C-alpha cells in the first residue's frame, strides 16, 4: 500500500502551497527512484551516486542558497520538509544532501570570498561537484576545540597537517571544507581533490548508515594557496555555525524516518493475523501506536515552530539542539518499537524498519550526540556550562 503520512493534528494546512509542493515532489521522487534501490545499497554498503543529477534537478542541494549562486532561494521550512522526505527514504540519502548543502555550501556562502562563492556554489548546487566537511578527528569528536590538525602560514599560502575521521562523502568529494588550528585560531580551508599529500580513504564495516560513504581525511604537508582560506570567519564558531544548519535539517529528518516506520508497522499490524485476529486489534500494539502517534505529532510541532522561527531570524542554537535531540531520539525509539511490531520480518531488509533503526544509531551520534545536546539545553536553562 502507498505511504500514508501520519497527520493527526491536520498540520498539512500550516504549510504554504509552495512548501507542500516541494514536499510532495521530493516524496514522489523518493518513492519512485530511491526506495526501489534502498535495500540493495544498504546491503552492499554503497551509495547510488548516479542519482546525483536527479537530486540536483530536484533542487535539494543548498535549497536556501540564493538563486544568484545556483541555489533555489527556498525558506527553512521547505528545506526541513526536503530533509524529512529524504530521510523517509534513508538517513544516508539525507546525509548526502545535508552535508552538501548545510556543511559545504553554507560555509562557502557565509564565510567565503566572492570568488569562492562564484566558483563553487553553482558547481555544488548542480551536483557537478561534491563536497565534505572535515571537523571530527580520531581523538576529538564532541570536543572539536581540541583538534590537532594544523595550518601553518607560508609565503604562498598554507600548509595543512592532520587527520580527520568519520567524514561523510569524503572519498567522493571534489572539495573538502577542512577546519584546522592556526596561530590565528581555528580556520576553515577549501582543499581540493588531488592536492598533493591529501587522501580520503573510505571507512568500511559499518552496521549503520551503510548507504553512505564515510571516510578519513589524511593531510600530510598539503600546500594550499591563500585563496583556499575561508576569509570571513575565525574560531570554533565557524564550524559550529554550520552545524546549526545541518542539525536543523536533521530534526526534520528524524521525523521522516519515524513517519516511514510508523506507517509500515501500522499497515503490517492490520494485516498480520495472530491468535486469530489482526495484531492491530490487541491492546498492547494499540498502546504503542498511541504513544508513537502522540510523540510524532509533538515532534512535528517542534520542527514546524522552529522552522518558522528560523525564517523570522529568531531561532537560537539551543532551540536547534532541542529539536535535533528530541526528534532523532524519537525516530530511533519509533524505529525500535516498529521493528518489534514486525516480529522476525522486522529484521529483514525487505522491510524498512530495521534499516531505519540501524541508521538512526549514527544520526543520534553525529552532529552532536544526544548527550551533548542535553548539555547544550542544560546550559541554556541554567546558564552554567557542564561540558567540562
Ligand atoms: P564554546 O566555548 O561553547 O564555544 C566556542 C565558540 O563557538 C560559539 N558557539 C556556537 N556558535 C554557533 N553555533 C553554535 N551551536 C555554537 N556553540 C558555541 C561560542 O559562542 C563561542 O564563540 P566565541 O565567539 O565566544 O569564540 O565551545 P566548547 O569548546 O565548550 O564546545 C561546546 C560544544 C561541546 C557544544 C561544541 O563543541 C559541540 O557542539 N560539540 C559537538 C561536535 C559536533 O556536533 N560535531 C559534528 C561534526 S560534523 C558531523 O557530525 C556531520 S554528520 C553529517 C551527515 O552525514 O549528515
Ligand atoms: P565522543 O566525543 O568520544 O563521545 C563518546 C560518548 O561520550 C558519547 O556518548 C558522548 O555523548 C559522551 N560525551 C562526550 N563528551 C561528553 C561530556 N562532556 N559529558 C558527557 N558525555 C560526553 N564528523 C565530521 O566532522 N564530518 C562528517 O561528515 C561526519 N560524518 C559522520 C558520519 C557518521 C556515520 C558518523 C557515525 C559520524 C560522523 N561524524 C562526522 C562524526 C561525529 O560528528 C562524531 O562521531 C560525534 O561528534 C561524536 O564524537 P565521537 O564519535 O568522537 O564521540
Short mmCIF file of C-alpha atoms and ligand atoms in Angstrom, two decimals:
data_model
loop_
_atom_site.label_atom_id
_atom_site.label_comp_id
_atom_site.label_asym_id
_atom_site.label_seq_id
_atom_site.Cartn_x
_atom_site.Cartn_y
_atom_site.Cartn_z
CA UNK A 1 0.00 0.00 0.00
CA UNK A 2 1.18 3.54 -0.75
CA UNK A 3 2.86 5.50 2.06
CA UNK A 4 0.45 7.49 4.22
CA UNK A 5 1.98 10.10 6.48
CA UNK A 6 0.50 10.48 9.95
CA UNK A 7 -1.04 13.96 10.30
CA UNK A 8 -3.05 13.68 13.49
CA UNK A 9 -3.36 17.42 14.12
CA UNK A 10 -4.03 18.31 10.46
CA UNK A 11 -0.78 20.22 10.19
CA UNK A 12 -0.84 19.98 6.42
CA UNK A 13 -2.73 23.25 6.23
CA UNK A 14 0.01 25.00 8.20
CA UNK A 15 2.29 24.71 5.16
CA UNK A 16 2.11 27.07 2.20
CA UNK A 17 1.22 25.75 -1.23
CA UNK A 18 4.88 26.08 -2.28
CA UNK A 19 6.08 24.18 0.78
CA UNK A 20 3.59 21.36 0.15
CA UNK A 21 4.61 21.22 -3.49
CA UNK A 22 8.31 20.87 -2.59
CA UNK A 23 7.47 18.15 -0.04
CA UNK A 24 5.24 16.20 -2.42
CA UNK A 25 7.74 16.40 -5.28
CA UNK A 26 10.58 15.06 -3.14
CA UNK A 27 8.25 12.43 -1.62
CA UNK A 28 7.27 11.14 -5.05
CA UNK A 29 10.90 11.04 -6.19
CA UNK A 30 11.96 9.09 -3.09
CA UNK A 31 9.15 6.58 -3.63
CA UNK A 32 9.82 6.10 -7.33
CA UNK A 33 13.58 6.48 -7.60
CA UNK A 34 15.21 5.83 -4.22
CA UNK A 35 13.15 3.24 -2.34
CA UNK A 36 13.49 0.58 -5.06
CA UNK A 37 17.30 0.82 -4.59
CA UNK A 38 17.42 1.30 -0.82
CA UNK A 39 17.78 -2.31 0.30
CA UNK A 40 20.39 -3.18 -2.32
CA UNK A 41 22.62 -0.21 -1.43
CA UNK A 42 22.24 -0.68 2.30
CA UNK A 43 23.23 -4.32 1.94
CA UNK A 44 26.17 -3.56 -0.37
CA UNK A 45 27.36 -0.59 1.71
CA UNK A 46 27.23 1.75 -1.29
CA UNK A 47 25.50 5.00 -2.23
CA UNK A 48 23.78 5.41 -5.64
CA UNK A 49 25.97 8.27 -6.84
CA UNK A 50 24.33 8.06 -10.27
CA UNK A 51 21.24 9.74 -8.75
CA UNK A 52 23.22 12.96 -8.14
CA UNK A 53 21.98 14.78 -11.31
CA UNK A 54 18.36 13.92 -10.43
CA UNK A 55 18.82 15.26 -6.90
CA UNK A 56 20.30 18.45 -8.36
CA UNK A 57 17.33 18.71 -10.73
CA UNK A 58 15.00 18.44 -7.71
CA UNK A 59 16.81 21.46 -6.23
CA UNK A 60 17.74 19.79 -2.95
CA UNK A 61 21.42 20.82 -2.86
CA UNK A 62 21.65 24.07 -0.88
CA UNK A 63 17.98 24.95 -1.43
CA UNK A 64 18.14 28.01 0.82
CA UNK A 65 21.15 29.49 -1.01
CA UNK A 66 20.11 32.48 -3.17
CA UNK A 67 19.42 31.81 -6.83
CA UNK A 68 22.27 34.08 -7.99
CA UNK A 69 24.68 31.42 -6.66
CA UNK A 70 22.78 28.48 -8.12
CA UNK A 71 20.60 27.72 -5.08
CA UNK A 72 16.80 27.69 -5.05
CA UNK A 73 16.24 30.52 -2.54
CA UNK A 74 13.72 28.42 -0.56
CA UNK A 75 12.73 29.09 3.02
CA UNK A 76 13.84 27.00 6.00
CA UNK A 77 10.52 25.16 6.33
CA UNK A 78 10.79 23.94 2.72
CA UNK A 79 14.37 22.84 3.45
CA UNK A 80 13.14 20.98 6.53
CA UNK A 81 10.45 19.21 4.51
CA UNK A 82 13.09 18.17 1.96
CA UNK A 83 15.17 16.61 4.74
CA UNK A 84 12.06 14.91 6.16
CA UNK A 85 11.19 13.34 2.83
CA UNK A 86 14.76 12.27 2.01
CA UNK A 87 15.17 10.61 5.40
CA UNK A 88 11.86 8.81 4.92
CA UNK A 89 13.86 7.09 2.20
CA UNK A 90 17.12 6.59 4.10
CA UNK A 91 19.28 8.56 6.54
CA UNK A 92 22.19 8.03 4.13
CA UNK A 93 20.29 9.86 1.39
CA UNK A 94 19.51 12.78 3.69
CA UNK A 95 23.15 12.82 4.84
CA UNK A 96 24.40 13.02 1.25
CA UNK A 97 22.23 16.07 0.68
CA UNK A 98 22.56 17.83 4.02
CA UNK A 99 26.36 17.66 4.05
CA UNK A 100 26.45 19.18 0.56
CA UNK A 101 24.02 21.99 1.45
CA UNK A 102 24.44 22.74 5.14
CA UNK A 103 28.08 21.83 5.69
CA UNK A 104 29.74 22.71 2.38
CA UNK A 105 27.61 25.27 0.53
CA UNK A 106 26.64 27.08 3.74
CA UNK A 107 30.23 27.80 4.95
CA UNK A 108 31.26 28.87 1.45
CA UNK A 109 28.20 31.14 1.26
CA UNK A 110 28.54 32.51 4.81
CA UNK A 111 32.34 32.69 5.20
CA UNK A 112 33.74 32.53 1.65
CA UNK A 113 35.14 35.21 -0.65
CA UNK A 114 33.10 36.32 -3.64
CA UNK A 115 35.46 34.33 -5.89
CA UNK A 116 34.97 31.16 -3.82
CA UNK A 117 31.19 31.61 -3.90
CA UNK A 118 31.08 32.21 -7.65
CA UNK A 119 33.31 29.23 -8.37
CA UNK A 120 31.95 26.59 -6.00
CA UNK A 121 28.28 27.28 -5.23
CA UNK A 122 26.90 26.73 -8.76
CA UNK A 123 29.02 23.58 -9.13
CA UNK A 124 27.79 22.20 -5.80
CA UNK A 125 24.13 23.18 -6.39
CA UNK A 126 24.15 21.40 -9.75
CA UNK A 127 25.83 18.29 -8.32
CA UNK A 128 28.76 18.75 -10.70
CA UNK A 129 30.96 18.93 -7.62
CA UNK A 130 30.52 17.05 -4.33
CA UNK A 131 31.84 18.31 -1.02
CA UNK A 132 32.53 17.15 2.52
CA UNK A 133 33.07 18.74 5.93
CA UNK A 134 36.10 17.74 7.99
CA UNK A 135 35.79 18.67 11.65
CA UNK A 136 35.92 15.43 13.68
CA UNK A 137 39.28 13.83 14.45
CA UNK A 138 40.10 10.40 15.89
CA UNK A 139 40.51 11.87 19.40
CA UNK A 140 38.24 14.91 19.14
CA UNK A 141 34.58 14.39 18.26
CA UNK A 142 32.34 16.00 20.87
CA UNK A 143 35.14 18.38 21.76
CA UNK A 144 36.25 19.76 18.38
CA UNK A 145 38.00 22.66 20.13
CA UNK A 146 40.81 20.21 20.97
CA UNK A 147 41.60 19.49 17.31
CA UNK A 148 45.18 18.64 16.39
CA UNK A 149 45.05 19.41 12.65
CA UNK A 150 47.27 22.40 11.98
CA UNK A 151 47.53 25.15 9.39
CA UNK A 152 50.85 27.00 9.07
CA UNK A 153 51.16 30.18 7.07
CA UNK A 154 53.80 30.23 4.31
CA UNK A 155 54.85 32.90 1.81
CA UNK A 156 52.36 31.49 -0.79
CA UNK A 157 49.53 30.22 1.38
CA UNK A 158 49.18 27.50 3.99
CA UNK A 159 50.46 24.03 4.84
CA UNK A 160 47.94 21.64 6.42
CA UNK A 161 48.76 18.59 8.52
CA UNK A 162 46.43 16.24 10.40
CA UNK A 163 43.79 13.57 10.21
CA UNK A 164 40.00 13.78 10.15
CA UNK A 165 37.71 10.81 10.69
CA UNK A 166 34.09 9.80 10.07
CA UNK A 167 33.72 12.27 7.23
CA UNK A 168 30.57 11.78 5.13
CA UNK A 169 31.22 11.86 1.34
CA UNK A 170 35.00 12.29 1.86
CA UNK A 171 36.14 9.71 -0.69
CA UNK A 172 33.93 11.06 -3.47
CA UNK A 173 34.42 14.75 -2.77
CA UNK A 174 35.86 17.30 -5.14
CA UNK A 175 36.29 19.78 -2.32
CA UNK A 176 36.71 19.32 1.43
CA UNK A 177 35.95 22.05 3.97
CA UNK A 178 38.76 21.35 6.45
CA UNK A 179 38.93 23.00 9.88
CA UNK A 180 42.45 23.43 11.28
CA UNK A 181 44.24 25.17 14.12
CA UNK A 182 46.45 28.10 13.11
CA UNK A 183 48.26 30.73 15.16
CA UNK A 184 45.30 32.99 14.42
CA UNK A 185 42.76 30.46 15.82
CA UNK A 186 40.62 27.77 14.16
CA UNK A 187 40.30 28.46 10.43
CA UNK A 188 38.44 26.83 7.52
CA UNK A 189 40.08 25.81 4.23
CA UNK A 190 38.84 24.51 0.89
CA UNK A 191 41.05 21.54 0.00
CA UNK A 192 40.57 20.18 -3.50
CA UNK A 193 40.68 16.57 -4.59
CA UNK A 194 44.12 15.69 -5.96
CA UNK A 195 46.04 18.15 -3.76
CA UNK A 196 49.49 16.62 -3.07
CA UNK A 197 49.55 14.90 0.34
CA UNK A 198 45.74 14.77 0.60
CA UNK A 199 43.84 11.47 0.53
CA UNK A 200 40.39 10.30 1.68
CA UNK A 201 40.26 6.52 2.21
CA UNK A 202 36.83 5.04 2.82
CA UNK A 203 35.91 3.64 6.25
CA UNK A 204 34.18 0.27 5.88
CA UNK A 205 32.41 -2.31 8.07
CA UNK A 206 29.68 -0.01 9.42
CA UNK A 207 26.41 -1.56 10.60
CA UNK A 208 24.72 1.83 10.40
CA UNK A 209 24.34 4.43 7.64
CA UNK A 210 25.53 1.77 5.24
CA UNK A 211 24.19 3.58 2.17
CA UNK A 212 26.51 6.50 2.81
CA UNK A 213 30.20 6.97 2.14
CA UNK A 214 32.22 7.63 5.29
CA UNK A 215 35.92 8.48 5.08
CA UNK A 216 39.11 9.54 6.75
CA UNK A 217 40.81 12.68 5.51
CA UNK A 218 44.59 12.44 5.62
CA UNK A 219 46.55 15.68 5.28
CA UNK A 220 50.33 15.33 5.02
CA UNK A 221 52.09 18.62 4.28
CA UNK A 222 49.24 19.68 1.98
CA UNK A 223 50.10 23.03 0.41
CA UNK A 224 47.16 25.23 -0.47
CA UNK A 225 47.12 28.79 -1.82
CA UNK A 226 45.99 31.89 0.05
CA UNK A 227 42.70 31.64 -1.81
CA UNK A 228 41.91 28.30 -0.07
CA UNK A 229 41.21 30.07 3.24
CA UNK A 230 37.58 30.92 4.08
CA UNK A 231 38.36 34.55 4.88
CA UNK A 232 35.31 35.66 6.83
CA UNK A 233 35.40 33.50 9.96
CA UNK A 234 37.81 32.65 12.76
CA UNK A 235 37.33 30.40 15.82
CA UNK A 236 35.14 27.44 16.72
CA UNK A 237 32.01 29.44 16.00
CA UNK A 238 32.82 28.92 12.29
CA UNK A 239 32.23 25.15 12.17
CA UNK A 240 29.59 25.29 14.93
CA UNK A 241 27.63 27.83 12.88
CA UNK A 242 27.47 25.30 10.02
CA UNK A 243 26.33 22.59 12.41
CA UNK A 244 23.30 24.68 13.39
CA UNK A 245 22.13 24.49 9.76
CA UNK A 246 22.67 20.75 9.45
CA UNK A 247 21.21 19.94 12.87
CA UNK A 248 18.08 21.86 11.92
CA UNK A 249 17.60 19.68 8.83
CA UNK A 250 18.29 16.53 10.84
CA UNK A 251 15.49 17.43 13.26
CA UNK A 252 13.10 17.15 10.31
CA UNK A 253 14.92 14.08 9.05
CA UNK A 254 14.32 12.15 12.29
CA UNK A 255 10.64 12.83 11.76
CA UNK A 256 10.82 11.45 8.22
CA UNK A 257 12.32 8.16 9.42
CA UNK A 258 9.65 7.98 12.15
CA UNK A 259 6.85 8.50 9.59
CA UNK A 260 8.22 5.68 7.44
CA UNK A 261 8.45 3.21 10.33
CA UNK A 262 5.08 4.15 11.84
CA UNK A 263 3.28 3.73 8.53
CA UNK A 264 4.95 0.43 7.74
CA UNK A 265 4.19 -1.02 11.20
CA UNK A 266 0.60 0.26 11.20
CA UNK A 267 -0.16 -1.28 7.82
CA UNK A 268 1.60 -4.51 8.77
CA UNK A 269 -0.27 -4.86 12.06
CA UNK A 270 -3.63 -4.53 10.34
CA UNK A 271 -2.96 -7.48 8.06
CA UNK A 272 -0.85 -9.69 10.32
CA UNK A 273 -3.08 -12.30 11.98
CA UNK A 274 -2.01 -13.53 15.42
CA UNK A 275 -4.20 -15.66 17.65
CA UNK A 276 -6.99 -15.47 15.05
CA UNK A 277 -7.25 -11.68 14.71
CA UNK A 278 -5.23 -8.76 13.35
CA UNK A 279 -2.30 -7.71 15.52
CA UNK A 280 -3.63 -4.13 15.40
CA UNK A 281 -6.72 -5.27 17.30
CA UNK A 282 -4.83 -6.06 20.51
CA UNK A 283 -4.37 -3.54 23.30
CA UNK A 284 -0.57 -3.73 23.56
CA UNK A 285 0.12 -2.70 19.94
CA UNK A 286 -2.58 -0.03 20.21
CA UNK A 287 -0.78 1.50 23.20
CA UNK A 288 2.44 1.50 21.18
CA UNK A 289 0.71 3.25 18.27
CA UNK A 290 -0.97 5.76 20.61
CA UNK A 291 2.37 6.59 22.26
CA UNK A 292 4.25 6.83 18.96
CA UNK A 293 1.50 8.85 17.27
CA UNK A 294 1.50 11.36 20.13
CA UNK A 295 5.29 11.69 20.18
CA UNK A 296 5.48 12.04 16.39
CA UNK A 297 2.81 14.75 16.46
CA UNK A 298 4.72 16.69 19.14
CA UNK A 299 7.92 16.35 17.11
CA UNK A 300 6.09 17.74 14.06
CA UNK A 301 5.00 20.77 16.05
CA UNK A 302 8.56 21.30 17.32
CA UNK A 303 10.06 21.13 13.83
CA UNK A 304 7.45 23.40 12.31
CA UNK A 305 7.69 26.07 15.01
CA UNK A 306 11.49 26.00 14.83
CA UNK A 307 11.35 26.36 11.05
CA UNK A 308 9.05 29.39 11.26
CA UNK A 309 11.31 30.98 13.92
CA UNK A 310 14.36 30.29 11.72
CA UNK A 311 12.71 32.04 8.81
CA UNK A 312 12.00 35.01 11.09
CA UNK A 313 15.65 35.02 12.24
CA UNK A 314 14.61 34.14 15.81
CA UNK A 315 15.82 30.52 16.13
CA UNK A 316 18.73 30.02 18.54
CA UNK A 317 21.39 27.30 18.62
CA UNK A 318 19.87 25.89 21.82
CA UNK A 319 16.45 25.61 20.16
CA UNK A 320 18.10 23.68 17.33
CA UNK A 321 19.73 21.42 19.93
CA UNK A 322 16.32 20.70 21.45
CA UNK A 323 14.80 19.76 18.10
CA UNK A 324 17.75 17.62 16.94
CA UNK A 325 17.93 15.83 20.28
CA UNK A 326 14.20 15.18 20.58
CA UNK A 327 13.34 14.29 17.01
CA UNK A 328 16.27 11.95 16.36
CA UNK A 329 15.73 10.04 19.61
CA UNK A 330 12.02 9.93 18.77
CA UNK A 331 12.89 8.48 15.36
CA UNK A 332 15.18 5.88 16.92
CA UNK A 333 12.61 4.85 19.55
CA UNK A 334 9.84 4.63 16.96
CA UNK A 335 12.09 2.55 14.70
CA UNK A 336 12.92 0.16 17.55
CA UNK A 337 9.25 -0.22 18.56
CA UNK A 338 8.11 -0.73 14.95
CA UNK A 339 10.85 -3.27 14.34
CA UNK A 340 9.46 -5.24 17.26
CA UNK A 341 5.89 -4.99 15.91
CA UNK A 342 7.05 -6.66 12.68
CA UNK A 343 8.43 -9.64 14.61
CA UNK A 344 11.00 -11.63 12.63
CA UNK A 345 10.08 -9.71 9.49
CA UNK A 346 11.36 -6.65 11.32
CA UNK A 347 14.94 -7.82 10.88
CA UNK A 348 14.52 -8.42 7.14
CA UNK A 349 15.76 -5.71 4.80
CA UNK A 350 12.65 -6.41 2.70
CA UNK A 351 11.02 -4.07 5.23
CA UNK A 352 12.25 -0.58 6.16
CA UNK A 353 12.12 -0.56 9.97
CA UNK A 354 15.40 -2.40 10.64
CA UNK A 355 17.32 -0.25 8.16
CA UNK A 356 15.99 2.97 9.72
CA UNK A 357 16.73 1.64 13.22
CA UNK A 358 20.36 0.89 12.34
CA UNK A 359 20.79 4.22 10.52
CA UNK A 360 19.44 6.28 13.39
CA UNK A 361 22.16 4.92 15.68
CA UNK A 362 24.53 7.13 13.64
CA UNK A 363 22.18 10.08 13.48
CA UNK A 364 21.80 10.09 17.26
CA UNK A 365 25.64 10.33 17.48
CA UNK A 366 26.63 12.70 14.68
CA UNK A 367 26.04 16.45 14.58
CA UNK A 368 26.40 16.48 18.36
CA UNK A 369 25.50 13.37 20.36
CA UNK A 370 22.22 13.15 22.26
CA UNK A 371 24.17 13.88 25.47
CA UNK A 372 25.98 16.90 24.04
CA UNK A 373 22.60 18.40 23.10
CA UNK A 374 21.30 17.56 26.59
CA UNK A 375 24.17 19.68 27.96
CA UNK A 376 23.53 22.47 25.44
CA UNK A 377 19.89 22.70 26.59
CA UNK A 378 21.03 22.42 30.23
CA UNK A 379 23.43 25.32 29.69
CA UNK A 380 20.68 27.43 28.13
CA UNK A 381 18.28 26.73 31.02
CA UNK A 382 20.71 27.09 33.92
CA UNK A 383 23.31 29.44 32.50
CA UNK A 384 26.03 27.03 33.65
CA UNK A 385 28.07 25.06 31.08
CA UNK A 386 28.65 21.44 32.20
CA UNK A 387 30.76 20.24 29.26
CA UNK A 388 33.99 20.20 31.29
P1 LIG B 1 32.27 27.06 23.39
O1 LIG B 1 33.36 27.69 24.19
O2 LIG B 1 30.94 26.86 23.99
O3 LIG B 1 32.07 27.87 22.02
C1 LIG B 1 33.15 28.28 21.20
C2 LIG B 1 32.64 29.39 20.31
O4 LIG B 1 31.62 28.87 19.45
C3 LIG B 1 30.37 29.56 19.73
N1 LIG B 1 29.31 28.55 19.66
C4 LIG B 1 28.47 28.47 18.62
N2 LIG B 1 28.34 29.23 17.53
C5 LIG B 1 27.39 28.88 16.65
N3 LIG B 1 26.57 27.83 16.83
C6 LIG B 1 26.66 27.03 17.92
N4 LIG B 1 25.85 25.98 18.06
C7 LIG B 1 27.65 27.34 18.89
N5 LIG B 1 28.03 26.79 20.06
C8 LIG B 1 29.04 27.53 20.52
C9 LIG B 1 30.52 30.15 21.11
O5 LIG B 1 29.68 31.26 21.28
C10 LIG B 1 31.98 30.53 21.09
O6 LIG B 1 32.12 31.70 20.30
P2 LIG B 1 33.23 32.82 20.66
O7 LIG B 1 32.97 33.93 19.70
O8 LIG B 1 33.00 33.17 22.09
O9 LIG B 1 34.54 32.14 20.45
O10 LIG B 1 32.87 25.70 22.81
P3 LIG B 1 33.27 24.37 23.56
O11 LIG B 1 34.67 24.05 23.16
O12 LIG B 1 32.95 24.46 25.03
O13 LIG B 1 32.30 23.28 22.87
C11 LIG B 1 30.92 23.36 23.01
C12 LIG B 1 30.19 22.16 22.36
C13 LIG B 1 30.52 20.89 23.12
C14 LIG B 1 28.71 22.43 22.47
C15 LIG B 1 30.52 22.01 20.90
O14 LIG B 1 31.84 21.92 20.66
C16 LIG B 1 29.77 20.93 20.18
O15 LIG B 1 28.72 21.22 19.61
N6 LIG B 1 30.27 19.63 20.10
C17 LIG B 1 29.67 18.62 19.23
C18 LIG B 1 30.52 18.50 17.97
C19 LIG B 1 29.70 18.15 16.77
O16 LIG B 1 28.49 18.34 16.70
N7 LIG B 1 30.36 17.68 15.73
C20 LIG B 1 29.70 17.40 14.48
C21 LIG B 1 30.71 17.16 13.38
S1 LIG B 1 30.01 17.24 11.75
C22 LIG B 1 29.03 15.93 11.62
O17 LIG B 1 28.78 15.18 12.51
C23 LIG B 1 28.42 15.75 10.28
S2 LIG B 1 27.40 14.39 10.11
C24 LIG B 1 26.85 14.79 8.59
C25 LIG B 1 25.88 13.87 7.97
O18 LIG B 1 26.30 12.82 7.45
O19 LIG B 1 24.67 14.26 7.91
P1 LIG B 2 32.94 11.04 21.74
O1 LIG B 2 33.07 12.50 21.72
O2 LIG B 2 34.13 10.22 22.11
O3 LIG B 2 31.71 10.64 22.70
C1 LIG B 2 31.57 9.31 23.24
C2 LIG B 2 30.46 9.36 24.31
O4 LIG B 2 30.84 10.28 25.32
C3 LIG B 2 29.11 9.83 23.77
O5 LIG B 2 28.09 9.14 24.41
C4 LIG B 2 29.08 11.28 24.20
O6 LIG B 2 27.76 11.78 24.36
C5 LIG B 2 29.81 11.22 25.53
N1 LIG B 2 30.39 12.51 25.90
C6 LIG B 2 31.33 13.22 25.22
N2 LIG B 2 31.61 14.37 25.87
C7 LIG B 2 30.83 14.38 26.98
C8 LIG B 2 30.65 15.30 28.03
N3 LIG B 2 31.30 16.47 28.08
N4 LIG B 2 29.77 14.98 29.01
C9 LIG B 2 29.09 13.82 28.98
N5 LIG B 2 29.20 12.91 28.00
C10 LIG B 2 30.06 13.19 27.00
N6 LIG B 2 32.13 14.44 11.58
C11 LIG B 2 32.52 15.41 10.71
O7 LIG B 2 33.29 16.30 11.04
N7 LIG B 2 32.04 15.40 9.42
C12 LIG B 2 31.20 14.44 8.96
O8 LIG B 2 30.78 14.47 7.78
C13 LIG B 2 30.81 13.40 9.86
N8 LIG B 2 30.02 12.39 9.40
C14 LIG B 2 29.76 11.33 10.24
C15 LIG B 2 29.09 10.20 9.74
C16 LIG B 2 28.86 9.11 10.56
C17 LIG B 2 28.19 7.89 10.01
C18 LIG B 2 29.23 9.14 11.93
C19 LIG B 2 28.93 7.98 12.85
C20 LIG B 2 29.90 10.25 12.43
C21 LIG B 2 30.19 11.35 11.59
N9 LIG B 2 30.94 12.44 12.05
C22 LIG B 2 31.32 13.44 11.19
C23 LIG B 2 31.50 12.42 13.40
C24 LIG B 2 30.51 12.79 14.51
O9 LIG B 2 30.20 14.14 14.49
C25 LIG B 2 31.13 12.38 15.85
O10 LIG B 2 31.14 10.96 15.88
C26 LIG B 2 30.35 12.93 17.04
O11 LIG B 2 30.51 14.33 17.12
C27 LIG B 2 30.77 12.28 18.36
O12 LIG B 2 32.16 12.26 18.51
P2 LIG B 2 32.93 10.90 18.92
O13 LIG B 2 32.49 9.83 17.97
O14 LIG B 2 34.37 11.22 18.98
O15 LIG B 2 32.38 10.52 20.34
#
